[in-house]
mmCIF file of C-alpha atoms in Angstrom:
data_model
loop_
_atom_site.group_PDB
_atom_site.id
_atom_site.type_symbol
_atom_site.label_atom_id
_atom_site.label_comp_id
_atom_site.label_asym_id
_atom_site.label_seq_id
_atom_site.Cartn_x
_atom_site.Cartn_y
_atom_site.Cartn_z
ATOM 1 C CA MET A 1 23.087 -28.713 22.200
ATOM 2 C CA LYS A 2 26.165 -28.852 24.478
ATOM 3 C CA THR A 3 28.945 -26.173 24.351
ATOM 4 C CA GLN A 4 31.661 -28.433 22.818
ATOM 5 C CA GLU A 5 29.197 -29.954 20.101
ATOM 6 C CA LEU A 6 27.920 -26.057 19.272
ATOM 7 C CA GLN A 7 31.404 -24.969 18.799
ATOM 8 C CA GLN A 8 32.347 -27.713 16.692
ATOM 9 C CA SER A 9 29.130 -27.301 14.572
ATOM 10 C CA LEU A 10 29.880 -23.415 14.340
ATOM 11 C CA SER A 11 33.559 -24.107 13.061
ATOM 12 C CA ASP A 12 32.327 -26.660 10.621
ATOM 13 C CA ILE A 13 29.839 -24.393 9.158
ATOM 14 C CA LEU A 14 32.075 -21.333 9.234
ATOM 15 C CA GLU A 15 34.529 -23.319 7.231
ATOM 16 C CA LYS A 16 32.053 -24.049 4.688
ATOM 17 C CA VAL A 17 31.080 -20.134 4.511
ATOM 18 C CA ASP A 18 34.825 -19.271 4.391
ATOM 19 C CA ASP A 19 35.208 -21.486 1.217
ATOM 20 C CA VAL A 20 32.454 -19.923 -0.574
ATOM 21 C CA VAL A 21 33.578 -16.395 0.679
ATOM 22 C CA VAL A 22 36.918 -17.047 -0.884
ATOM 23 C CA ASP A 23 35.982 -18.903 -4.118
ATOM 24 C CA TYR A 24 32.973 -17.176 -5.258
ATOM 25 C CA LEU A 25 32.083 -13.789 -3.022
ATOM 26 C CA ILE A 26 35.300 -12.209 -2.990
ATOM 27 C CA PRO A 27 36.342 -12.562 -6.630
ATOM 28 C CA ASN A 28 33.054 -11.695 -7.823
ATOM 29 C CA ALA A 29 31.654 -8.768 -5.610
ATOM 30 C CA LYS A 30 32.809 -5.927 -7.741
ATOM 31 C CA LYS A 31 31.252 -7.548 -10.966
ATOM 32 C CA TRP A 32 27.856 -8.007 -9.132
ATOM 33 C CA ASP A 33 28.060 -4.344 -8.077
ATOM 34 C CA THR A 34 29.166 -2.715 -11.171
ATOM 35 C CA GLU A 35 26.808 -4.770 -13.726
ATOM 36 C CA ARG A 36 23.805 -4.610 -11.069
ATOM 37 C CA ALA A 37 23.885 -8.307 -11.587
ATOM 38 C CA PHE A 38 22.159 -10.927 -9.416
ATOM 39 C CA PRO A 39 24.752 -13.137 -7.694
ATOM 40 C CA ARG A 40 23.364 -16.487 -8.974
ATOM 41 C CA GLU A 41 26.827 -18.191 -8.521
ATOM 42 C CA ASN A 42 27.197 -17.261 -4.770
ATOM 43 C CA LEU A 43 23.567 -18.152 -3.823
ATOM 44 C CA ALA A 44 24.308 -21.734 -5.906
ATOM 45 C CA ALA A 45 27.281 -22.287 -4.050
ATOM 46 C CA LEU A 46 25.726 -21.309 -0.758
ATOM 47 C CA GLY A 47 23.013 -24.150 -1.851
ATOM 48 C CA GLU A 48 25.578 -26.606 -2.426
ATOM 49 C CA GLU A 49 27.044 -26.377 0.776
ATOM 50 C CA GLY A 50 23.651 -26.796 2.524
ATOM 51 C CA LEU A 51 23.755 -23.293 3.803
ATOM 52 C CA LEU A 52 20.283 -22.143 2.271
ATOM 53 C CA GLY A 53 19.122 -24.683 4.998
ATOM 54 C CA LEU A 54 21.131 -23.238 7.761
ATOM 55 C CA MET A 55 18.171 -22.344 10.229
ATOM 56 C CA ILE A 56 15.752 -25.270 8.724
ATOM 57 C CA PRO A 57 15.338 -27.964 11.140
ATOM 58 C CA LYS A 58 17.470 -31.368 10.538
ATOM 59 C CA GLU A 59 14.126 -33.549 10.330
ATOM 60 C CA LEU A 60 13.329 -31.198 7.429
ATOM 61 C CA GLY A 61 16.710 -32.025 5.722
ATOM 62 C CA GLY A 62 18.456 -28.554 6.965
ATOM 63 C CA MET A 63 21.408 -27.812 9.353
ATOM 64 C CA GLY A 64 19.484 -26.934 12.471
ATOM 65 C CA GLY A 65 21.404 -24.081 13.043
ATOM 66 C CA THR A 66 21.155 -21.828 15.892
ATOM 67 C CA PRO A 67 20.720 -17.805 15.833
ATOM 68 C CA ARG A 68 24.337 -17.400 16.871
ATOM 69 C CA ILE A 69 25.467 -19.561 13.899
ATOM 70 C CA TYR A 70 23.305 -17.342 11.620
ATOM 71 C CA LYS A 71 24.615 -14.321 12.854
ATOM 72 C CA GLU A 72 28.050 -15.290 12.376
ATOM 73 C CA VAL A 73 27.380 -16.539 8.833
ATOM 74 C CA VAL A 74 25.707 -13.205 7.796
ATOM 75 C CA VAL A 75 28.514 -11.106 9.166
ATOM 76 C CA LYS A 76 30.875 -12.936 7.246
ATOM 77 C CA LEU A 77 28.997 -12.715 4.059
ATOM 78 C CA ALA A 78 28.324 -9.222 4.453
ATOM 79 C CA GLN A 79 32.042 -8.317 4.730
ATOM 80 C CA ALA A 80 32.748 -9.809 1.155
ATOM 81 C CA CYS A 81 29.648 -9.015 -0.335
ATOM 82 C CA ALA A 82 26.638 -7.239 1.132
ATOM 83 C CA SER A 83 24.186 -7.895 -1.891
ATOM 84 C CA THR A 84 24.540 -11.703 -1.267
ATOM 85 C CA ALA A 85 24.128 -11.260 2.231
ATOM 86 C CA LEU A 86 20.927 -9.419 1.836
ATOM 87 C CA VAL A 87 19.577 -12.070 -0.567
ATOM 88 C CA TYR A 88 20.520 -14.605 2.221
ATOM 89 C CA VAL A 89 19.051 -12.522 4.910
ATOM 90 C CA GLN A 90 15.700 -12.290 3.057
ATOM 91 C CA HIS A 91 15.954 -16.186 2.169
ATOM 92 C CA THR A 92 16.224 -16.948 5.685
ATOM 93 C CA SER A 93 13.564 -14.397 6.818
ATOM 94 C CA ALA A 94 11.142 -16.257 4.494
ATOM 95 C CA ALA A 95 12.142 -19.530 5.844
ATOM 96 C CA SER A 96 11.688 -18.234 9.553
ATOM 97 C CA ILE A 97 8.001 -17.283 8.569
ATOM 98 C CA MET A 98 7.494 -20.662 6.955
ATOM 99 C CA LEU A 99 8.778 -22.768 9.949
ATOM 100 C CA TYR A 100 5.620 -21.403 11.586
ATOM 101 C CA GLY A 101 3.685 -23.875 9.473
ATOM 102 C CA LYS A 102 6.084 -26.663 9.125
ATOM 103 C CA GLN A 103 3.648 -29.246 10.311
ATOM 104 C CA GLN A 104 1.759 -28.319 7.125
ATOM 105 C CA PRO A 105 2.578 -30.877 4.279
ATOM 106 C CA TYR A 106 2.874 -28.118 1.426
ATOM 107 C CA ILE A 107 5.024 -26.021 3.512
ATOM 108 C CA SER A 108 7.178 -28.864 4.893
ATOM 109 C CA GLU A 109 7.772 -29.858 1.262
ATOM 110 C CA GLN A 110 9.225 -26.368 0.418
ATOM 111 C CA LEU A 111 11.102 -26.127 3.293
ATOM 112 C CA GLY A 112 12.870 -29.490 2.336
ATOM 113 C CA LEU A 113 13.701 -28.151 -1.043
ATOM 114 C CA MET A 114 14.987 -25.031 0.046
ATOM 115 C CA ALA A 115 17.198 -27.080 2.695
ATOM 116 C CA GLN A 116 18.513 -29.061 -0.491
ATOM 117 C CA GLY A 117 19.553 -25.818 -2.064
ATOM 118 C CA LYS A 118 16.861 -26.379 -4.740
ATOM 119 C CA ARG A 119 14.818 -23.403 -3.902
ATOM 120 C CA LEU A 120 15.672 -19.869 -2.928
ATOM 121 C CA ALA A 121 13.082 -17.967 -1.228
ATOM 122 C CA THR A 122 12.339 -14.572 -0.199
ATOM 123 C CA ILE A 123 9.730 -12.005 1.175
ATOM 124 C CA ALA A 124 7.313 -9.860 -0.715
ATOM 125 C CA LEU A 125 5.838 -7.659 2.022
ATOM 126 C CA SER A 126 6.107 -4.084 1.520
ATOM 127 C CA GLU A 127 3.155 -1.984 -0.157
ATOM 128 C CA ALA A 128 2.993 1.667 -1.047
ATOM 129 C CA GLY A 129 0.314 2.347 1.827
ATOM 130 C CA SER A 130 2.242 0.587 4.431
ATOM 131 C CA GLY A 131 5.571 2.424 4.263
ATOM 132 C CA CYS A 132 8.223 1.466 6.483
ATOM 133 C CA TYR A 133 5.884 -0.836 8.242
ATOM 134 C CA PHE A 134 6.563 -3.244 5.805
ATOM 135 C CA PHE A 135 5.202 -6.324 7.849
ATOM 136 C CA LEU A 136 1.605 -4.517 7.981
ATOM 137 C CA PRO A 137 -0.373 -5.025 4.530
ATOM 138 C CA VAL A 138 -2.933 -2.633 3.290
ATOM 139 C CA SER A 139 -4.427 -5.113 0.416
ATOM 140 C CA GLN A 140 -7.002 -7.797 1.770
ATOM 141 C CA ALA A 141 -7.550 -11.187 0.451
ATOM 142 C CA GLU A 142 -11.058 -12.567 -0.628
ATOM 143 C CA LYS A 143 -12.195 -15.819 0.331
ATOM 144 C CA ILE A 144 -13.358 -18.269 -2.610
ATOM 145 C CA ASP A 145 -14.797 -21.234 -1.258
ATOM 146 C CA LYS A 146 -11.695 -22.917 0.763
ATOM 147 C CA ASN A 147 -9.047 -20.900 -1.302
ATOM 148 C CA PHE A 148 -8.091 -17.251 -1.491
ATOM 149 C CA ARG A 149 -8.156 -14.422 -4.195
ATOM 150 C CA LEU A 150 -5.194 -11.943 -3.827
ATOM 151 C CA ASN A 151 -4.525 -8.761 -5.903
ATOM 152 C CA THR A 152 -1.656 -6.918 -4.528
ATOM 153 C CA ASN A 153 1.226 -4.532 -5.397
ATOM 154 C CA LYS A 154 4.412 -5.232 -3.512
ATOM 155 C CA THR A 155 6.749 -2.290 -3.771
ATOM 156 C CA MET A 156 10.201 -3.654 -3.238
ATOM 157 C CA VAL A 157 11.013 -7.402 -3.468
ATOM 158 C CA THR A 158 14.300 -8.707 -2.997
ATOM 159 C CA SER A 159 15.574 -11.181 -5.373
ATOM 160 C CA ALA A 160 12.632 -10.377 -7.535
ATOM 161 C CA GLY A 161 12.137 -12.703 -10.564
ATOM 162 C CA GLU A 162 15.147 -14.693 -9.181
ATOM 163 C CA ALA A 163 13.598 -16.310 -6.306
ATOM 164 C CA ASP A 164 11.674 -19.781 -6.401
ATOM 165 C CA ILE A 165 9.646 -19.064 -3.507
ATOM 166 C CA TYR A 166 7.674 -15.838 -2.413
ATOM 167 C CA VAL A 167 6.413 -15.552 0.961
ATOM 168 C CA THR A 168 3.749 -12.788 0.866
ATOM 169 C CA ASN A 169 1.076 -11.561 3.124
ATOM 170 C CA SER A 170 -2.569 -9.730 3.035
ATOM 171 C CA LYS A 171 -5.041 -8.519 5.201
ATOM 172 C CA ALA A 172 -7.234 -11.623 6.447
ATOM 173 C CA THR A 173 -10.597 -11.877 4.711
ATOM 174 C CA PHE A 174 -12.369 -10.803 7.945
ATOM 175 C CA ALA A 175 -9.655 -8.283 9.043
ATOM 176 C CA LYS A 176 -10.719 -5.091 10.865
ATOM 177 C CA ASN A 177 -7.123 -3.732 10.582
ATOM 178 C CA SER A 178 -3.595 -4.740 9.267
ATOM 179 C CA MET A 179 -2.808 -6.602 12.236
ATOM 180 C CA GLN A 180 -5.208 -9.278 11.378
ATOM 181 C CA SER A 181 -3.182 -10.668 8.318
ATOM 182 C CA ASN A 182 -2.290 -13.870 6.583
ATOM 183 C CA PHE A 183 0.997 -15.120 5.035
ATOM 184 C CA TYR A 184 1.219 -17.216 1.893
ATOM 185 C CA VAL A 185 3.873 -19.481 0.214
ATOM 186 C CA ILE A 186 3.835 -18.702 -3.455
ATOM 187 C CA PRO A 187 6.246 -20.604 -5.883
ATOM 188 C CA LYS A 188 7.648 -18.668 -8.810
ATOM 189 C CA GLU A 189 5.805 -20.750 -11.570
ATOM 190 C CA HIS A 190 2.348 -19.996 -9.943
ATOM 191 C CA PRO A 191 0.155 -17.574 -12.434
ATOM 192 C CA GLY A 192 -0.522 -14.350 -11.954
ATOM 193 C CA ILE A 193 2.982 -13.026 -10.676
ATOM 194 C CA THR A 194 4.143 -9.913 -12.561
ATOM 195 C CA LEU A 195 7.327 -7.913 -12.357
ATOM 196 C CA GLY A 196 7.864 -4.173 -12.494
ATOM 197 C CA GLY A 197 10.793 -2.392 -13.494
ATOM 198 C CA ILE A 198 13.913 -2.954 -11.462
ATOM 199 C CA TRP A 199 14.972 -0.549 -8.445
ATOM 200 C CA GLU A 200 18.340 0.570 -9.008
ATOM 201 C CA GLY A 201 19.693 1.551 -5.462
ATOM 202 C CA MET A 202 22.919 3.790 -4.790
ATOM 203 C CA GLY A 203 24.236 0.560 -2.992
ATOM 204 C CA LEU A 204 23.530 -3.326 -2.573
ATOM 205 C CA ARG A 205 23.124 -3.294 -6.332
ATOM 206 C CA GLY A 206 23.166 -6.990 -6.665
ATOM 207 C CA ASN A 207 20.164 -7.845 -4.688
ATOM 208 C CA GLN A 208 17.531 -7.331 -7.786
ATOM 209 C CA SER A 209 14.761 -5.387 -5.950
ATOM 210 C CA ALA A 210 11.942 -5.035 -8.135
ATOM 211 C CA PRO A 211 8.020 -4.086 -7.491
ATOM 212 C CA MET A 212 5.872 -7.046 -7.961
ATOM 213 C CA THR A 213 2.100 -7.536 -8.735
ATOM 214 C CA ILE A 214 0.379 -10.738 -7.327
ATOM 215 C CA ASP A 215 -2.978 -11.306 -8.841
ATOM 216 C CA CYS A 216 -3.948 -14.740 -8.433
ATOM 217 C CA GLN A 217 -5.983 -17.277 -6.712
ATOM 218 C CA LEU A 218 -4.116 -19.069 -3.989
ATOM 219 C CA ASP A 219 -4.748 -22.853 -2.650
ATOM 220 C CA GLU A 220 -5.690 -23.245 0.932
ATOM 221 C CA GLU A 221 -2.548 -25.286 1.405
ATOM 222 C CA MET A 222 -0.501 -21.873 0.564
ATOM 223 C CA LEU A 223 -1.584 -20.263 3.620
ATOM 224 C CA ILE A 224 0.955 -20.369 6.542
ATOM 225 C CA GLY A 225 -0.773 -21.099 9.884
ATOM 226 C CA LYS A 226 -4.300 -20.167 10.340
ATOM 227 C CA GLU A 227 -6.244 -16.923 9.052
ATOM 228 C CA GLY A 228 -5.483 -13.745 10.813
ATOM 229 C CA GLU A 229 -2.433 -15.139 12.603
ATOM 230 C CA GLY A 230 0.075 -12.771 10.639
ATOM 231 C CA PHE A 231 1.089 -10.364 13.376
ATOM 232 C CA LYS A 232 1.756 -13.422 15.764
ATOM 233 C CA ILE A 233 3.984 -14.612 12.981
ATOM 234 C CA VAL A 234 5.643 -11.376 12.483
ATOM 235 C CA ARG A 235 6.247 -11.380 16.514
ATOM 236 C CA GLU A 236 7.463 -14.924 16.893
ATOM 237 C CA SER A 237 9.185 -15.568 13.986
ATOM 238 C CA LEU A 238 9.966 -12.939 11.251
ATOM 239 C CA LEU A 239 10.870 -9.912 13.556
ATOM 240 C CA PRO A 240 13.648 -11.784 15.869
ATOM 241 C CA MET A 241 15.380 -13.594 13.084
ATOM 242 C CA GLY A 242 14.834 -10.649 10.666
ATOM 243 C CA GLN A 243 16.386 -7.928 12.804
ATOM 244 C CA ILE A 244 19.421 -10.407 13.824
ATOM 245 C CA GLY A 245 19.904 -10.791 10.095
ATOM 246 C CA ILE A 246 19.688 -7.046 9.084
ATOM 247 C CA SER A 247 22.006 -6.230 12.064
ATOM 248 C CA ALA A 248 24.499 -8.913 11.145
ATOM 249 C CA LEU A 249 24.503 -7.427 7.406
ATOM 250 C CA ASN A 250 25.277 -3.887 8.827
ATOM 251 C CA ILE A 251 27.911 -5.021 11.362
ATOM 252 C CA GLY A 252 29.399 -6.926 8.374
ATOM 253 C CA ILE A 253 29.539 -3.975 6.119
ATOM 254 C CA ALA A 254 31.137 -1.865 9.091
ATOM 255 C CA LYS A 255 33.742 -4.512 9.746
ATOM 256 C CA ALA A 256 34.490 -4.473 6.187
ATOM 257 C CA ILE A 257 35.071 -0.650 6.204
ATOM 258 C CA TYR A 258 37.248 -0.862 9.327
ATOM 259 C CA GLU A 259 39.500 -3.915 8.116
ATOM 260 C CA GLU A 260 39.885 -1.958 4.473
ATOM 261 C CA SER A 261 40.599 1.214 6.406
ATOM 262 C CA VAL A 262 43.503 -0.580 8.837
ATOM 263 C CA SER A 263 44.893 -2.141 5.852
ATOM 264 C CA TYR A 264 45.055 1.166 3.898
ATOM 265 C CA VAL A 265 46.374 3.058 6.550
ATOM 266 C CA LYS A 266 49.309 0.550 7.338
ATOM 267 C CA LYS A 267 50.315 0.765 3.537
ATOM 268 C CA ARG A 268 49.973 4.332 3.036
ATOM 269 C CA PHE A 269 53.473 5.948 3.059
ATOM 270 C CA TYR A 270 54.556 9.804 2.668
ATOM 271 C CA ALA A 271 57.976 9.894 1.062
ATOM 272 C CA HIS A 272 58.357 13.649 1.526
ATOM 273 C CA ILE A 273 58.288 13.237 5.244
ATOM 274 C CA ASN A 274 59.661 9.569 5.393
ATOM 275 C CA THR A 275 56.617 8.485 7.476
ATOM 276 C CA ASN A 276 53.768 6.267 7.538
ATOM 277 C CA LEU A 277 49.939 7.379 7.764
ATOM 278 C CA SER A 278 49.639 5.110 10.677
ATOM 279 C CA ASN A 279 52.144 7.213 12.759
ATOM 280 C CA PHE A 280 49.737 10.487 12.575
ATOM 281 C CA GLN A 281 47.812 10.652 15.931
ATOM 282 C CA SER A 282 44.677 11.738 14.577
ATOM 283 C CA ILE A 283 44.464 8.851 12.445
ATOM 284 C CA GLN A 284 45.231 6.452 15.350
ATOM 285 C CA GLN A 285 42.441 8.299 17.295
ATOM 286 C CA ILE A 286 39.904 7.884 14.332
ATOM 287 C CA VAL A 287 40.932 3.980 13.931
ATOM 288 C CA GLY A 288 40.721 3.389 17.665
ATOM 289 C CA GLU A 289 36.889 5.077 17.504
ATOM 290 C CA MET A 290 36.380 2.750 14.533
ATOM 291 C CA LYS A 291 37.372 -0.227 16.397
ATOM 292 C CA ILE A 292 35.168 0.684 19.312
ATOM 293 C CA ILE A 293 32.028 1.278 17.379
ATOM 294 C CA CYS A 294 32.356 -2.122 15.741
ATOM 295 C CA ASP A 295 33.024 -3.995 18.892
ATOM 296 C CA GLN A 296 30.248 -2.292 20.626
ATOM 297 C CA ALA A 297 27.466 -2.880 17.913
ATOM 298 C CA GLU A 298 28.487 -6.471 17.537
ATOM 299 C CA LYS A 299 28.506 -7.300 21.346
ATOM 300 C CA ALA A 300 25.051 -5.777 21.509
ATOM 301 C CA LEU A 301 23.981 -8.164 18.919
ATOM 302 C CA ASP A 302 25.897 -11.094 20.495
ATOM 303 C CA THR A 303 23.697 -10.061 23.677
ATOM 304 C CA VAL A 304 20.402 -9.936 21.528
ATOM 305 C CA VAL A 305 21.184 -13.308 19.946
ATOM 306 C CA LEU A 306 22.006 -15.029 23.404
ATOM 307 C CA LYS A 307 18.554 -13.746 24.740
ATOM 308 C CA LEU A 308 16.771 -15.206 21.847
ATOM 309 C CA GLU A 309 18.427 -18.708 22.353
ATOM 310 C CA GLN A 310 17.392 -18.621 25.982
ATOM 311 C CA ASN A 311 13.769 -17.469 25.193
ATOM 312 C CA GLN A 312 14.370 -14.203 26.965
ATOM 313 C CA LEU A 313 14.285 -11.646 24.203
ATOM 314 C CA ASP A 314 12.448 -8.497 24.700
ATOM 315 C CA MET A 315 10.761 -6.311 22.408
ATOM 316 C CA VAL A 316 12.912 -3.217 23.013
ATOM 317 C CA SER A 317 16.203 -5.238 22.617
ATOM 318 C CA THR A 318 14.732 -6.708 19.207
ATOM 319 C CA LEU A 319 14.059 -3.184 18.072
ATOM 320 C CA GLU A 320 17.210 -1.527 19.125
ATOM 321 C CA ILE A 321 19.698 -3.642 17.721
ATOM 322 C CA LYS A 322 18.971 -2.701 14.198
ATOM 323 C CA VAL A 323 19.357 0.902 15.259
ATOM 324 C CA MET A 324 22.780 0.258 16.726
ATOM 325 C CA ALA A 325 23.920 -1.767 13.727
ATOM 326 C CA CYS A 326 22.705 0.628 11.021
ATOM 327 C CA GLN A 327 24.287 3.689 13.055
ATOM 328 C CA ALA A 328 27.689 1.653 13.036
ATOM 329 C CA ALA A 329 27.776 1.054 9.476
ATOM 330 C CA MET A 330 27.053 4.642 8.819
ATOM 331 C CA GLN A 331 29.513 6.026 11.317
ATOM 332 C CA LEU A 332 32.066 3.543 10.058
ATOM 333 C CA ALA A 333 31.301 4.936 6.291
ATOM 334 C CA ASP A 334 32.016 8.548 7.444
ATOM 335 C CA LEU A 335 35.206 7.786 9.580
ATOM 336 C CA GLY A 336 36.517 5.667 6.715
ATOM 337 C CA LEU A 337 36.222 8.520 4.330
ATOM 338 C CA LYS A 338 38.349 10.467 6.774
ATOM 339 C CA VAL A 339 40.856 7.833 7.147
ATOM 340 C CA CYS A 340 41.254 7.011 3.631
ATOM 341 C CA GLY A 341 40.677 10.242 1.780
ATOM 342 C CA GLY A 342 40.500 9.892 -2.237
ATOM 343 C CA TYR A 343 41.145 6.132 -2.043
ATOM 344 C CA ALA A 344 37.732 5.698 -0.218
ATOM 345 C CA TYR A 345 36.110 8.018 -2.648
ATOM 346 C CA SER A 346 37.293 5.978 -5.742
ATOM 347 C CA ALA A 347 35.300 3.402 -7.394
ATOM 348 C CA HIS A 348 38.786 1.411 -7.915
ATOM 349 C CA SER A 349 38.658 0.549 -4.174
ATOM 350 C CA PRO A 350 36.150 -1.906 -2.512
ATOM 351 C CA ILE A 351 35.484 0.661 0.326
ATOM 352 C CA GLU A 352 33.722 2.939 -1.959
ATOM 353 C CA ARG A 353 31.330 0.096 -2.461
ATOM 354 C CA TYR A 354 31.210 -0.730 1.243
ATOM 355 C CA ILE A 355 30.201 3.072 2.180
ATOM 356 C CA ARG A 356 27.447 3.055 -0.755
ATOM 357 C CA ASP A 357 25.916 -0.240 1.004
ATOM 358 C CA SER A 358 26.187 1.197 4.491
ATOM 359 C CA LYS A 359 23.488 3.598 3.719
ATOM 360 C CA ALA A 360 20.744 0.950 2.990
ATOM 361 C CA GLY A 361 20.155 0.277 6.445
ATOM 362 C CA SER A 362 18.868 4.032 6.892
ATOM 363 C CA VAL A 363 15.916 3.537 4.463
ATOM 364 C CA MET A 364 15.176 -0.069 4.985
ATOM 365 C CA GLY A 365 12.036 -0.528 6.988
ATOM 366 C CA PRO A 366 11.230 -0.184 9.807
ATOM 367 C CA THR A 367 13.852 2.630 9.792
ATOM 368 C CA PRO A 368 16.227 3.817 12.610
ATOM 369 C CA GLU A 369 13.622 6.761 13.193
ATOM 370 C CA VAL A 370 10.621 4.519 13.407
ATOM 371 C CA LEU A 371 12.311 2.179 15.554
ATOM 372 C CA LYS A 372 13.274 4.701 18.060
ATOM 373 C CA GLU A 373 9.888 5.920 18.265
ATOM 374 C CA LEU A 374 8.547 2.539 18.852
ATOM 375 C CA ILE A 375 11.338 2.158 21.509
ATOM 376 C CA GLY A 376 10.374 5.334 23.314
ATOM 377 C CA LYS A 377 6.553 4.522 23.308
ATOM 378 C CA ILE A 378 7.356 1.190 24.978
ATOM 379 C CA VAL A 379 9.641 2.877 27.397
ATOM 380 C CA LEU A 380 6.893 5.497 28.214
ATOM 381 C CA ASP A 381 3.956 3.316 28.379
ATOM 382 C CA VAL A 382 2.442 5.181 25.280
ATOM 383 C CA PRO A 383 -0.027 3.122 23.530
ATOM 384 C CA THR A 384 1.103 1.942 19.774
ATOM 385 C CA GLN A 385 -1.487 2.034 17.207
ATOM 386 C CA LEU A 386 -0.419 0.092 14.108
#
């Protein structure tokens, strides 16, 4: 796509996003957080604008968006409602896995429905035995003729009970380790899907995470790609787009904290000394630091996005961008508290929600600590056993 066409496409898409943000996300963000309610209206509006098909190719009815456009969309969503952004990222992550099997009739049909805004997807991967390596399953499928028998407990599924499509995984029927795995597409109405209790998190309260039991027989057409190709799909499809999405989510949260802090500082006036908070040198230094951290993280993500678009993305860059983004969000949360004081600590201010949301990145697998270890092993040429 030519630069001028790309810029026009980006402008048109971001205009659609801005409309949804202003009409739905901003007015309802506090409600979804307070009530721990799933943001159905937000997702429906995104679907009506075709944004649930952002990264689905045009030949399947989608927008055929680029990683750059995806990053910009997620940042904007996260600045307004991080719960909606997380649901959107998991939907897009599911789509990226499914696109590996886009030539398969059943998979192609489901992608077409997603592009039309008629189907919301999510990933159902994490198991108790896999910990933060959520993409490495412990459960193993059985082969029944050409079909599969799956019995697995997924510990934390975003949009649980709300999504229309679940992309899940298991070890392949012949697997000797978790890297020899399968991915499947399961519609919500398929028999054998049972929800556990809702996981009530400190932040991102509207994403409706819950455990899920999948005990059912799956038709051969529900397998994405071929048996045992799961880790290849993770490496080529899930990991790049998933890391960009979660990183953009955290940068969006960081930017929301920064912008709310700047707004507060500019308005806060001390009558007894007849001066504004913005005139304090210590505050100016902290706000300057906040600006630098946000810009550094976003520029690093832009570099990773560019590498992906040019087919030059390396594993270290793929892993380290999430660490940078999560650290940026948590650093901004601490600095925002310093700058805004009691205002940031109050549930009556939006910054209090942003701060709670910022902590999620530190526990989402793979966690920053695990990613640092993996990066260190790559740099030091130490074999990684998964």
